[in-house]
Coordinates of C-alpha atoms and ligand atoms in Angstrom, one line a residue:
M1 CA -29.7 5.0 -8.1
E2 CA -27.5 2.5 -6.6
L3 CA -23.6 1.4 -7.6
T4 CA -22.4 -1.6 -6.0
G5 CA -18.6 -2.5 -5.7
I6 CA -16.0 -3.2 -2.7
G7 CA -16.7 -1.5 0.4
V8 CA -13.5 -0.2 2.3
G9 CA -14.1 0.3 6.3
S10 CA -17.1 0.1 8.5
Q11 CA -18.7 3.2 9.0
A12 CA -21.2 4.6 6.2
A13 CA -21.2 8.3 5.5
V14 CA -23.4 10.8 3.3
G15 CA -21.9 13.8 1.2
N16 CA -22.6 15.9 -1.7
V17 CA -20.5 14.4 -4.9
F18 CA -17.3 15.9 -5.9
I19 CA -15.9 14.9 -9.1
L20 CA -12.6 14.9 -9.8
R21 CA -11.8 16.6 -12.4
T22 CA -8.7 18.9 -13.5
S23 CA -10.0 22.1 -15.5
D24 CA -8.9 21.5 -19.3
E25 CA -7.2 25.2 -19.2
V26 CA -4.3 23.8 -16.8
F27 CA -3.6 21.5 -19.5
E28 CA -3.8 24.1 -22.3
H29 CA -0.3 24.9 -24.4
R30 CA 0.2 28.5 -24.4
K31 CA 2.9 30.9 -25.7
T32 CA 4.4 33.8 -23.3
T33 CA 5.4 37.5 -23.6
H34 CA 8.1 37.2 -20.8
T35 CA 11.5 36.2 -22.1
P36 CA 12.4 32.5 -21.9
D37 CA 15.1 33.4 -18.8
E38 CA 11.9 34.9 -16.9
E39 CA 9.9 31.9 -17.8
A40 CA 12.7 29.9 -16.3
S41 CA 12.7 31.6 -13.3
I42 CA 8.8 31.2 -12.9
L43 CA 9.3 27.6 -13.3
G44 CA 12.2 27.3 -11.1
T45 CA 10.0 28.7 -8.2
A46 CA 6.8 27.0 -9.1
I47 CA 8.5 23.6 -9.0
A48 CA 10.4 24.6 -5.4
T49 CA 7.0 26.1 -4.3
T50 CA 5.1 22.6 -5.1
A51 CA 7.7 20.5 -4.2
A52 CA 7.6 22.2 -0.6
T53 CA 3.9 21.6 -0.3
V54 CA 4.1 18.1 -1.3
R55 CA 6.9 17.6 1.3
E56 CA 4.3 18.9 3.7
E57 CA 1.8 16.6 2.3
S58 CA 4.2 13.9 2.7
A59 CA 5.0 14.1 6.5
T60 CA 1.6 13.7 7.2
A61 CA 0.6 10.7 4.7
D62 CA 1.1 7.2 5.5
A63 CA 4.0 5.2 4.8
T64 CA 2.8 3.9 1.4
A65 CA 1.7 7.2 -0.2
Q66 CA 5.1 8.8 1.5
E67 CA 7.2 6.2 -0.3
I68 CA 5.6 7.1 -3.9
L69 CA 5.6 11.0 -2.9
D70 CA 9.2 10.7 -2.2
A71 CA 9.8 8.9 -5.3
L72 CA 8.0 11.7 -7.2
L73 CA 9.9 14.3 -5.7
I74 CA 13.1 13.2 -6.8
I75 CA 11.8 12.9 -10.5
L76 CA 10.5 16.4 -10.3
E77 CA 13.5 18.4 -8.8
D78 CA 16.2 16.3 -11.1
P79 CA 17.9 19.2 -12.7
E80 CA 17.7 17.3 -16.2
L81 CA 13.9 17.9 -16.2
Q82 CA 14.1 21.4 -16.0
E83 CA 17.0 21.8 -18.8
M84 CA 14.5 19.8 -20.8
A85 CA 11.8 22.0 -20.4
K86 CA 14.4 25.1 -20.9
V87 CA 14.7 24.1 -24.7
H88 CA 10.8 24.8 -24.8
L89 CA 10.9 28.0 -23.0
D90 CA 13.7 29.0 -25.5
E91 CA 10.9 28.4 -28.2
G92 CA 8.6 31.0 -26.8
D93 CA 6.5 28.6 -24.6
D94 CA 5.0 29.3 -20.8
A95 CA 6.7 27.4 -18.1
P96 CA 3.7 24.9 -17.6
T97 CA 3.7 24.3 -21.4
G98 CA 7.6 23.9 -21.3
L99 CA 7.3 21.2 -18.5
F100 CA 4.1 19.2 -19.9
K101 CA 6.4 18.8 -22.7
A102 CA 9.5 17.9 -20.8
L103 CA 7.5 15.4 -19.2
D104 CA 6.2 13.8 -22.1
E105 CA 9.8 13.6 -23.8
F106 CA 11.0 12.2 -20.0
A107 CA 8.3 9.6 -20.2
E108 CA 9.2 8.6 -23.8
L109 CA 13.2 8.3 -22.8
M110 CA 12.2 6.2 -20.1
G111 CA 10.6 3.7 -22.6
D112 CA 9.2 0.7 -21.0
D113 CA 10.2 1.4 -17.4
E114 CA 7.1 0.4 -15.5
D115 CA 7.9 1.8 -12.3
F116 CA 8.3 5.4 -14.1
Q117 CA 5.1 4.8 -16.1
S118 CA 3.3 4.2 -13.1
R119 CA 4.4 7.5 -11.7
V120 CA 3.7 9.6 -14.8
G121 CA 0.1 9.9 -14.0
D122 CA 1.4 11.2 -10.8
L123 CA 4.0 13.9 -12.3
R124 CA 1.4 15.0 -14.5
G125 CA -0.8 15.5 -11.5
I126 CA 2.2 17.3 -10.1
A127 CA 2.4 19.3 -13.4
A128 CA -1.3 20.3 -13.5
R129 CA -0.4 21.8 -9.9
I130 CA 2.2 23.8 -11.5
S131 CA 0.2 25.0 -14.1
A132 CA -2.5 26.0 -11.8
W133 CA -0.4 28.0 -9.6
T134 CA 1.5 30.0 -12.3
R135 CA -1.6 30.7 -14.4
G136 CA -3.7 31.4 -11.5
L137 CA -6.1 29.2 -11.7
A138 CA -7.8 26.7 -9.0
A139 CA -4.8 24.9 -7.8
G140 CA -5.1 21.0 -7.1
P141 CA -8.7 19.1 -7.3
G142 CA -10.0 22.3 -5.4
I143 CA -11.9 20.3 -2.9
P144 CA -14.0 22.7 -0.6
E145 CA -12.4 22.7 2.8
K146 CA -16.1 23.1 4.1
G147 CA -18.8 20.9 3.7
A148 CA -19.0 17.0 3.6
W149 CA -17.9 15.4 0.3
V150 CA -17.5 12.6 -1.3
I151 CA -14.9 12.3 -3.8
V152 CA -15.7 10.3 -7.2
A153 CA -13.0 9.8 -9.6
E154 CA -11.9 7.0 -11.9
D155 CA -9.1 6.0 -9.5
L156 CA -7.2 8.5 -7.2
T157 CA -3.4 8.8 -7.1
P158 CA -1.1 9.1 -3.9
L159 CA -0.7 13.0 -5.0
E160 CA -4.6 13.1 -4.5
T161 CA -5.3 11.6 -1.5
S162 CA -2.6 13.6 0.2
Q163 CA -4.8 16.3 -0.5
F164 CA -7.7 15.5 1.5
G165 CA -8.8 17.6 4.2
D166 CA -11.4 17.2 7.1
S167 CA -14.1 17.9 4.6
V168 CA -13.6 14.6 2.7
V169 CA -16.4 12.1 4.4
G170 CA -16.3 9.1 1.8
V171 CA -14.8 8.2 -1.8
I172 CA -16.2 6.4 -4.5
T173 CA -14.4 5.3 -7.6
E174 CA -15.0 3.5 -11.1
L175 CA -11.7 1.3 -10.6
G176 CA -9.3 -0.2 -8.1
G177 CA -9.8 -3.2 -6.0
P178 CA -9.2 -4.1 -2.2
T179 CA -5.5 -3.7 -2.4
S180 CA -5.3 -0.4 -4.6
H181 CA -3.6 2.4 -3.2
T182 CA -7.4 4.3 -2.8
A183 CA -8.5 1.5 -0.7
I184 CA -5.1 1.5 1.3
I185 CA -5.4 5.2 1.9
C186 CA -8.6 5.0 2.5
R187 CA -8.6 2.5 5.1
A188 CA -5.7 4.1 6.9
L189 CA -7.3 7.5 6.9
G190 CA -10.4 6.0 8.3
I191 CA -12.5 7.7 4.9
P192 CA -15.3 5.1 3.9
A193 CA -14.8 4.2 0.3
L194 CA -16.4 2.2 -2.5
V195 CA -13.9 1.0 -5.1
S196 CA -14.5 -0.8 -8.4
A197 CA -18.0 0.9 -8.3
H198 CA -18.9 0.8 -12.1
G199 CA -21.3 3.7 -13.3
A200 CA -19.4 5.8 -10.6
M201 CA -18.6 8.8 -12.9
S202 CA -22.1 9.0 -13.8
L203 CA -23.0 10.5 -10.4
E204 CA -23.7 14.5 -11.1
Q205 CA -21.7 16.6 -8.9
D206 CA -23.3 18.1 -5.8
T207 CA -25.7 15.7 -5.4
S208 CA -25.8 14.1 -2.0
V209 CA -25.1 10.2 -1.9
L210 CA -24.7 7.4 1.0
V211 CA -21.4 5.6 0.8
D212 CA -22.5 2.2 2.7
P213 CA -19.1 0.1 2.6
E214 CA -20.7 -2.7 4.8
G215 CA -23.1 -3.1 2.2
N216 CA -20.4 -2.6 -0.6
R217 CA -22.7 -0.1 -2.3
A218 CA -23.1 3.5 -2.9
V219 CA -27.0 5.0 -2.6
V220 CA -28.1 8.3 -4.5
G221 CA -30.1 10.2 -1.8
G222 CA -29.4 7.7 0.6
D223 CA -30.2 8.2 4.1
I224 CA -27.4 7.4 6.9
S225 CA -30.5 5.2 8.7
S226 CA -30.6 2.9 5.7
A227 CA -26.7 2.2 5.5
T228 CA -26.1 -1.7 6.5
T229 CA -24.8 -1.8 10.2
A230 CA -21.3 -2.5 11.1
I231 CA -21.9 -5.3 13.4
S232 CA -21.2 -4.3 16.6
F233 CA -19.1 -6.5 18.5
I234 CA -19.3 -6.6 22.2
P235 CA -15.6 -7.5 23.5
Q236 CA -16.3 -11.1 26.0
A237 CA -12.6 -11.3 26.7
D238 CA -9.9 -9.2 28.1
A239 CA -7.8 -10.2 25.2
P240 CA -8.3 -11.0 21.5
L241 CA -8.7 -14.8 20.3
I242 CA -5.5 -14.5 18.6
T243 CA -2.6 -11.9 18.8
V244 CA -3.3 -8.4 16.7
R245 CA -0.2 -6.5 15.7
A246 CA 0.5 -3.7 13.3
N247 CA 2.1 -3.5 10.3
I248 CA 4.5 -0.5 10.3
G249 CA 7.0 1.3 7.4
G250 CA 9.1 3.2 9.3
L251 CA 9.7 5.5 13.0
A252 CA 6.6 7.5 12.3
D253 CA 4.4 4.6 12.1
A254 CA 6.0 2.8 14.8
E255 CA 5.5 5.4 17.0
K256 CA 1.2 5.8 15.8
A257 CA 1.2 2.0 16.2
S258 CA 2.2 2.3 20.2
E259 CA -1.0 4.4 20.6
T260 CA -2.9 1.6 19.7
S261 CA -4.0 -2.1 21.1
A262 CA -1.6 -3.4 18.8
R263 CA 0.7 -6.3 20.6
G264 CA 3.8 -5.8 18.6
V265 CA 4.6 -5.7 15.3
G266 CA 3.8 -8.4 12.6
L267 CA 5.3 -6.7 9.4
F268 CA 7.9 -4.1 9.0
R269 CA 8.2 -3.4 5.6
T270 CA 11.9 -2.5 5.6
E271 CA 11.7 -1.0 2.0
V272 CA 10.3 2.0 3.0
L273 CA 13.4 2.9 4.6
Y274 CA 15.4 2.9 1.3
L275 CA 12.9 4.1 -1.4
S276 CA 14.7 7.4 -1.6
V277 CA 18.3 6.4 -0.7
T278 CA 20.6 6.7 -3.8
T279 CA 23.6 5.1 -2.1
M280 CA 24.0 2.1 -0.3
P281 CA 23.6 2.9 3.4
S282 CA 26.4 1.5 5.8
V283 CA 25.8 -0.7 8.4
E284 CA 26.0 1.7 11.1
E285 CA 23.3 4.1 9.3
Q286 CA 20.9 1.2 8.9
T287 CA 21.7 0.0 12.7
A288 CA 20.9 3.4 13.9
L289 CA 17.4 3.7 12.0
Y290 CA 16.3 -0.1 13.0
T291 CA 17.4 0.5 16.7
D292 CA 15.1 4.0 16.5
V293 CA 11.9 1.9 14.9
L294 CA 12.5 -1.1 17.7
K295 CA 12.7 1.3 21.0
A296 CA 9.4 3.1 19.2
A297 CA 7.4 -0.1 18.1
P298 CA 4.5 -1.3 20.4
A299 CA 5.2 -3.7 23.2
G300 CA 5.1 -7.4 22.2
K301 CA 7.0 -9.4 19.5
I302 CA 8.4 -7.5 15.9
I303 CA 8.8 -9.1 12.8
I304 CA 10.6 -7.4 10.4
R305 CA 10.7 -8.5 6.8
T306 CA 13.8 -7.7 4.7
I307 CA 14.0 -5.7 1.9
D308 CA 11.0 -6.3 -0.5
A309 CA 11.9 -4.2 -3.9
G310 CA 11.5 -4.7 -6.8
S311 CA 8.1 -4.9 -8.9
D312 CA 6.3 -1.6 -7.6
K313 CA 8.9 -0.6 -5.3
P314 CA 11.8 0.9 -6.9
V315 CA 14.7 1.5 -4.7
P316 CA 17.4 3.9 -6.5
F317 CA 20.6 2.5 -5.2
L318 CA 19.7 -1.0 -6.1
D319 CA 20.0 -0.1 -9.8
L320 CA 17.2 -2.8 -10.7
P321 CA 16.9 -3.5 -14.3
E322 CA 13.9 -2.9 -16.5
E323 CA 11.7 -5.8 -16.4
E324 CA 8.9 -7.4 -18.8
N325 CA 6.7 -8.5 -16.2
P326 CA 8.0 -7.0 -12.8
A327 CA 5.7 -8.4 -10.4
L328 CA 7.1 -12.1 -11.8
G329 CA 10.7 -10.5 -11.7
V330 CA 13.6 -9.9 -9.6
R331 CA 11.6 -8.8 -6.5
G332 CA 11.6 -9.2 -2.9
F333 CA 14.2 -12.4 -1.8
R334 CA 15.2 -13.1 -5.2
L335 CA 17.1 -9.4 -5.1
A336 CA 19.7 -11.2 -2.5
E337 CA 21.4 -13.2 -5.0
G338 CA 22.7 -9.8 -7.1
H339 CA 22.9 -7.7 -4.0
R340 CA 24.3 -10.4 -1.8
E341 CA 26.2 -7.6 0.2
F342 CA 23.3 -5.3 0.9
Q343 CA 21.5 -8.5 2.2
Q344 CA 24.2 -9.5 4.4
S345 CA 24.6 -5.5 5.3
Q346 CA 20.5 -5.3 6.2
L347 CA 20.7 -8.5 8.4
R348 CA 23.6 -7.3 10.2
A349 CA 22.3 -4.0 11.1
I350 CA 19.0 -5.8 12.4
A351 CA 21.0 -8.4 14.4
E352 CA 23.0 -5.3 16.2
A353 CA 19.5 -3.4 16.5
I354 CA 18.2 -6.3 18.2
E355 CA 21.4 -6.5 20.4
A356 CA 20.8 -2.9 21.3
T357 CA 17.5 -2.8 22.1
G358 CA 17.1 -6.1 23.5
R359 CA 13.4 -6.5 22.0
D360 CA 11.9 -9.8 20.5
V361 CA 12.4 -10.0 17.0
G362 CA 11.5 -12.3 14.0
V363 CA 13.0 -11.6 10.8
M364 CA 11.2 -12.9 7.3
A365 CA 12.1 -13.2 3.8
P366 CA 9.6 -12.0 1.3
M367 CA 8.5 -13.7 -1.9
V368 CA 10.1 -16.9 -1.4
S369 CA 9.0 -20.0 -3.5
T370 CA 11.5 -22.6 -3.1
V371 CA 13.1 -24.8 0.0
T372 CA 16.3 -23.7 -1.4
E373 CA 15.7 -19.8 -1.1
V374 CA 14.3 -20.7 2.4
R375 CA 18.1 -22.9 3.1
D376 CA 19.5 -19.8 1.5
F377 CA 17.8 -17.1 3.6
T378 CA 18.5 -19.1 7.1
A379 CA 22.0 -19.4 6.2
L380 CA 22.4 -15.9 5.6
C381 CA 20.5 -15.1 9.0
D382 CA 22.8 -18.1 10.9
E383 CA 25.9 -16.0 9.4
A384 CA 24.7 -12.4 10.8
G385 CA 23.4 -14.2 14.4
I386 CA 19.5 -13.9 14.1
T387 CA 17.8 -16.6 15.6
Q388 CA 13.9 -16.0 15.0
V389 CA 13.9 -16.6 11.3
G390 CA 10.9 -17.1 8.9
I391 CA 9.2 -16.5 5.6
M392 CA 6.3 -14.9 4.1
I393 CA 3.8 -17.3 2.2
E394 CA 3.0 -15.1 -0.6
T395 CA 3.6 -17.5 -3.7
P396 CA 1.4 -20.7 -4.2
A397 CA 4.8 -22.8 -4.9
I398 CA 5.8 -22.6 -1.2
V399 CA 2.7 -24.0 -0.1
P400 CA 2.8 -27.8 -1.0
V401 CA 6.5 -27.6 0.0
M402 CA 5.8 -26.5 3.4
P403 CA 6.4 -29.8 5.2
D404 CA 10.3 -29.7 3.8
L405 CA 10.5 -26.8 6.0
Q406 CA 10.9 -28.6 9.3
G407 CA 13.8 -27.2 11.2
L408 CA 14.4 -24.2 9.0
V409 CA 12.1 -21.7 10.1
S410 CA 10.4 -20.8 13.6
F411 CA 7.3 -18.9 12.2
V412 CA 5.4 -18.0 8.8
S413 CA 3.3 -15.2 7.7
I414 CA 0.6 -15.3 4.9
G415 CA 0.8 -12.2 2.5
T416 CA -2.5 -12.3 1.3
N417 CA -2.3 -9.6 -1.3
D418 CA 0.6 -10.9 -3.2
L419 CA -0.7 -14.5 -2.9
S420 CA -4.1 -13.4 -4.3
Q421 CA -2.3 -12.1 -7.1
Y422 CA -0.4 -14.8 -7.9
L423 CA -3.0 -17.3 -7.0
F424 CA -5.6 -15.9 -9.3
A425 CA -3.0 -14.4 -12.2
A426 CA -4.4 -10.9 -11.5
D427 CA -2.2 -8.0 -11.0
R428 CA -3.0 -6.7 -7.6
M429 CA -2.9 -3.1 -8.6
H430 CA -4.7 -3.6 -11.5
P431 CA -7.9 -1.1 -11.7
R432 CA -10.2 -3.8 -13.4
L433 CA -9.1 -6.9 -11.6
G434 CA -10.3 -6.3 -8.2
A435 CA -12.8 -8.8 -7.8
L436 CA -10.4 -11.1 -8.4
N437 CA -8.3 -9.8 -5.7
D438 CA -11.1 -10.0 -3.2
P439 CA -10.0 -11.9 -0.1
W440 CA -13.4 -13.4 0.2
Q441 CA -12.5 -15.6 -2.9
P442 CA -13.2 -19.1 -2.0
G443 CA -9.6 -20.0 -3.8
L444 CA -7.8 -17.8 -1.2
L445 CA -9.5 -18.8 2.0
R446 CA -9.1 -22.7 1.2
T447 CA -5.5 -21.9 0.1
V448 CA -5.3 -20.3 3.6
R449 CA -6.5 -23.0 5.3
S450 CA -3.9 -25.4 3.8
I451 CA -1.0 -23.2 4.8
A452 CA -2.5 -23.2 8.4
E453 CA -2.5 -26.8 8.4
A454 CA 1.3 -27.5 7.1
A455 CA 2.2 -24.8 10.1
R456 CA 0.1 -27.2 12.3
G457 CA 2.5 -30.0 10.9
L458 CA 5.5 -28.0 11.6
E459 CA 4.6 -27.0 14.9
I460 CA 5.2 -23.3 14.2
P461 CA 2.7 -20.0 14.2
V462 CA 1.2 -18.7 11.3
G463 CA 0.0 -15.4 10.8
V464 CA -1.7 -13.2 8.4
C465 CA -0.3 -9.6 7.2
G466 CA -2.2 -8.7 4.2
E467 CA -4.8 -6.0 3.9
S468 CA -7.5 -9.0 4.4
A469 CA -6.8 -9.2 7.8
A470 CA -8.0 -5.8 8.3
N471 CA -11.5 -6.9 8.0
P472 CA -13.0 -7.8 11.3
L473 CA -15.3 -10.6 10.1
L474 CA -11.9 -11.9 8.1
S475 CA -9.9 -11.9 10.9
I476 CA -12.1 -14.3 12.6
V477 CA -12.6 -16.4 9.9
F478 CA -8.6 -16.8 9.7
A479 CA -8.9 -17.3 13.7
G480 CA -11.1 -20.2 13.0
L481 CA -8.7 -21.4 10.4
G482 CA -5.9 -22.1 12.9
I483 CA -4.1 -18.7 12.1
S484 CA -2.3 -17.6 15.1
S485 CA -1.9 -13.8 14.8
V486 CA -2.9 -11.0 12.5
S487 CA -1.2 -7.8 11.6
V488 CA -2.9 -4.9 10.3
A489 CA -2.7 -1.1 9.2
R490 CA -2.7 0.4 12.9
S491 CA -6.3 2.3 11.9
A492 CA -7.8 -1.3 12.0
V493 CA -6.0 -2.4 15.3
D494 CA -8.7 -1.6 17.5
D495 CA -11.6 -2.9 15.6
V496 CA -9.9 -6.2 14.9
S497 CA -9.2 -6.5 18.4
T498 CA -12.6 -5.8 19.7
A499 CA -13.9 -8.4 16.8
L500 CA -11.6 -11.0 18.1
S501 CA -12.2 -10.4 21.7
A502 CA -16.0 -10.7 21.5
I503 CA -15.9 -14.3 20.1
D504 CA -14.5 -17.9 21.3
T505 CA -13.0 -20.7 19.7
G506 CA -16.2 -22.1 18.7
A507 CA -17.5 -19.0 17.2
A508 CA -14.4 -18.7 15.2
E509 CA -14.2 -22.2 13.7
K510 CA -18.0 -21.9 12.8
A511 CA -17.2 -18.5 10.8
A512 CA -14.3 -20.8 9.3
R513 CA -16.8 -23.8 8.3
V514 CA -19.4 -21.5 6.7
A515 CA -16.7 -19.1 4.8
L516 CA -15.2 -22.6 3.5
Q517 CA -18.5 -23.7 2.1
A518 CA -19.1 -20.8 0.3
S519 CA -18.4 -21.1 -3.9
T520 CA -18.4 -17.1 -4.4
P521 CA -16.8 -14.3 -2.4
G522 CA -20.6 -12.7 -2.1
E523 CA -21.9 -15.8 -0.5
A524 CA -18.7 -16.2 2.0
E525 CA -19.2 -12.6 3.4
A526 CA -23.1 -12.8 3.6
A527 CA -22.6 -16.3 5.4
V528 CA -20.0 -15.2 7.8
R529 CA -22.2 -11.7 8.3
A530 CA -25.1 -13.6 9.2
L531 CA -23.8 -15.3 12.0
F532 CA -22.8 -12.3 13.7
S533 CA -25.9 -10.1 13.0
Ligands
PEP601 C1 1.0 -8.9 1.1 O1 1.7 -9.4 -0.3 O2 0.3 -9.0 1.3 C2 2.1 -8.1 1.9 C3 1.4 -7.9 3.4 O3 3.4 -7.8 1.6 P1 3.2 -6.4 0.5 O4 1.9 -5.9 0.5 O5 4.3 -5.4 1.1 O6 3.6 -6.7 -0.7
MG602 MG1 3.8 -8.9 -0.9

């Protein structure tokens, strides 16, 4: 039996299927023989113990998982949640039952708050761990520590991926796309995955399966020798054809990126610093954070992106309103209008950190779609004393007006994750729309070509910092389209650098040409792969 989907990573793996499902006993509603006070104390201890474990897992997780886990901890440790559970304990429920009921009520109270609703699944996951702990059942997903396992699930939450140990060699999910949480985490952890694999949940526990990400497939009983071989690039030059930088979310990422061959940072997602902050930090506090990151970042240029909150990234102190359509709402630079004081303080802090460290830094705004917004941003940067100013190209509307940016920006960077979601009108996190967010989509590649041409007209550098650039073959296509730098997760920096050191301009341009001729993502990928196989 063979499943097809979207491969993540380049190394194949063989392991036994481990279906991730939690025992029904964990979710049972039960009465207790203890007093309500005894159950309240059990619940308090269970929450504290579980929160401590989640905190430990968060410390070693990547920035994206960290931000999600930290947001979950804020809700889990909210005294109001325990107060709500107490009402049920007083009625004779045991601690887990009280917690499950309180979570249901909490979820109802939050109504349509999409940020909260998107966390509810993870919160139930935490409640399940608390229940397992108090009821003496197998805790968590119970992945054996020994052996080689391929985790099979509908989709994975940050809580689940944060529990992966060395025995997890692969992942197959029924849902999810190339920019889904599962894909981003597996890429960061270096675990091969197949996402959007229809039929995954029909795999049987314990059967041996080959995860073949290069072949975009998984094969039951498949042998590692039958895996599609990753193209082995042999470096021909000392340096990649275009600059390869790292994406970071904070100090720990900056330090780890310094251990790779990254030449600087192409995307510092600053919102990660603010995700669990409940009051607006002072300029001094922010300056200290930016100074530490700038000192630790790999040698080379550093591109800092101003806060990109809203949509899927809640920042408590900004008090963001509920949105009917958060991805189309007040997010990215649109926040600057209502939070001018904060935007000014962030830019001032960045300027002071640049001054203190002497690093070569560009600052860019996320999610801009008009020339007016660009003017506004450059005025704010001027006021703060920042000289290298750029924008992200993430909305289709900014592409045709790029010629009007002459003299306003000194660089641009393409965020293919958002650009795909807005070009195709397909939520980048939607578990069923992975194929539309495939970065080999001709609609995306041809738009990248237009952006590169517009940047050439402006005589400014253009980077790509979305997940797409982490694919070595696509990084070559981008180089051939005239992109001047890519910025990728640190786990992908060395592979992308090697691929870009193995080719010359002629080969990159040929790859771009064949990719642009294709009418489907599959044809584009196959045509480029054929050039290097
Ligand atoms: C992007 O949209 O491609 C991007 C790099 O920004 P983020 O993933 O943080 O939205
Ligand atoms: Mg983006």
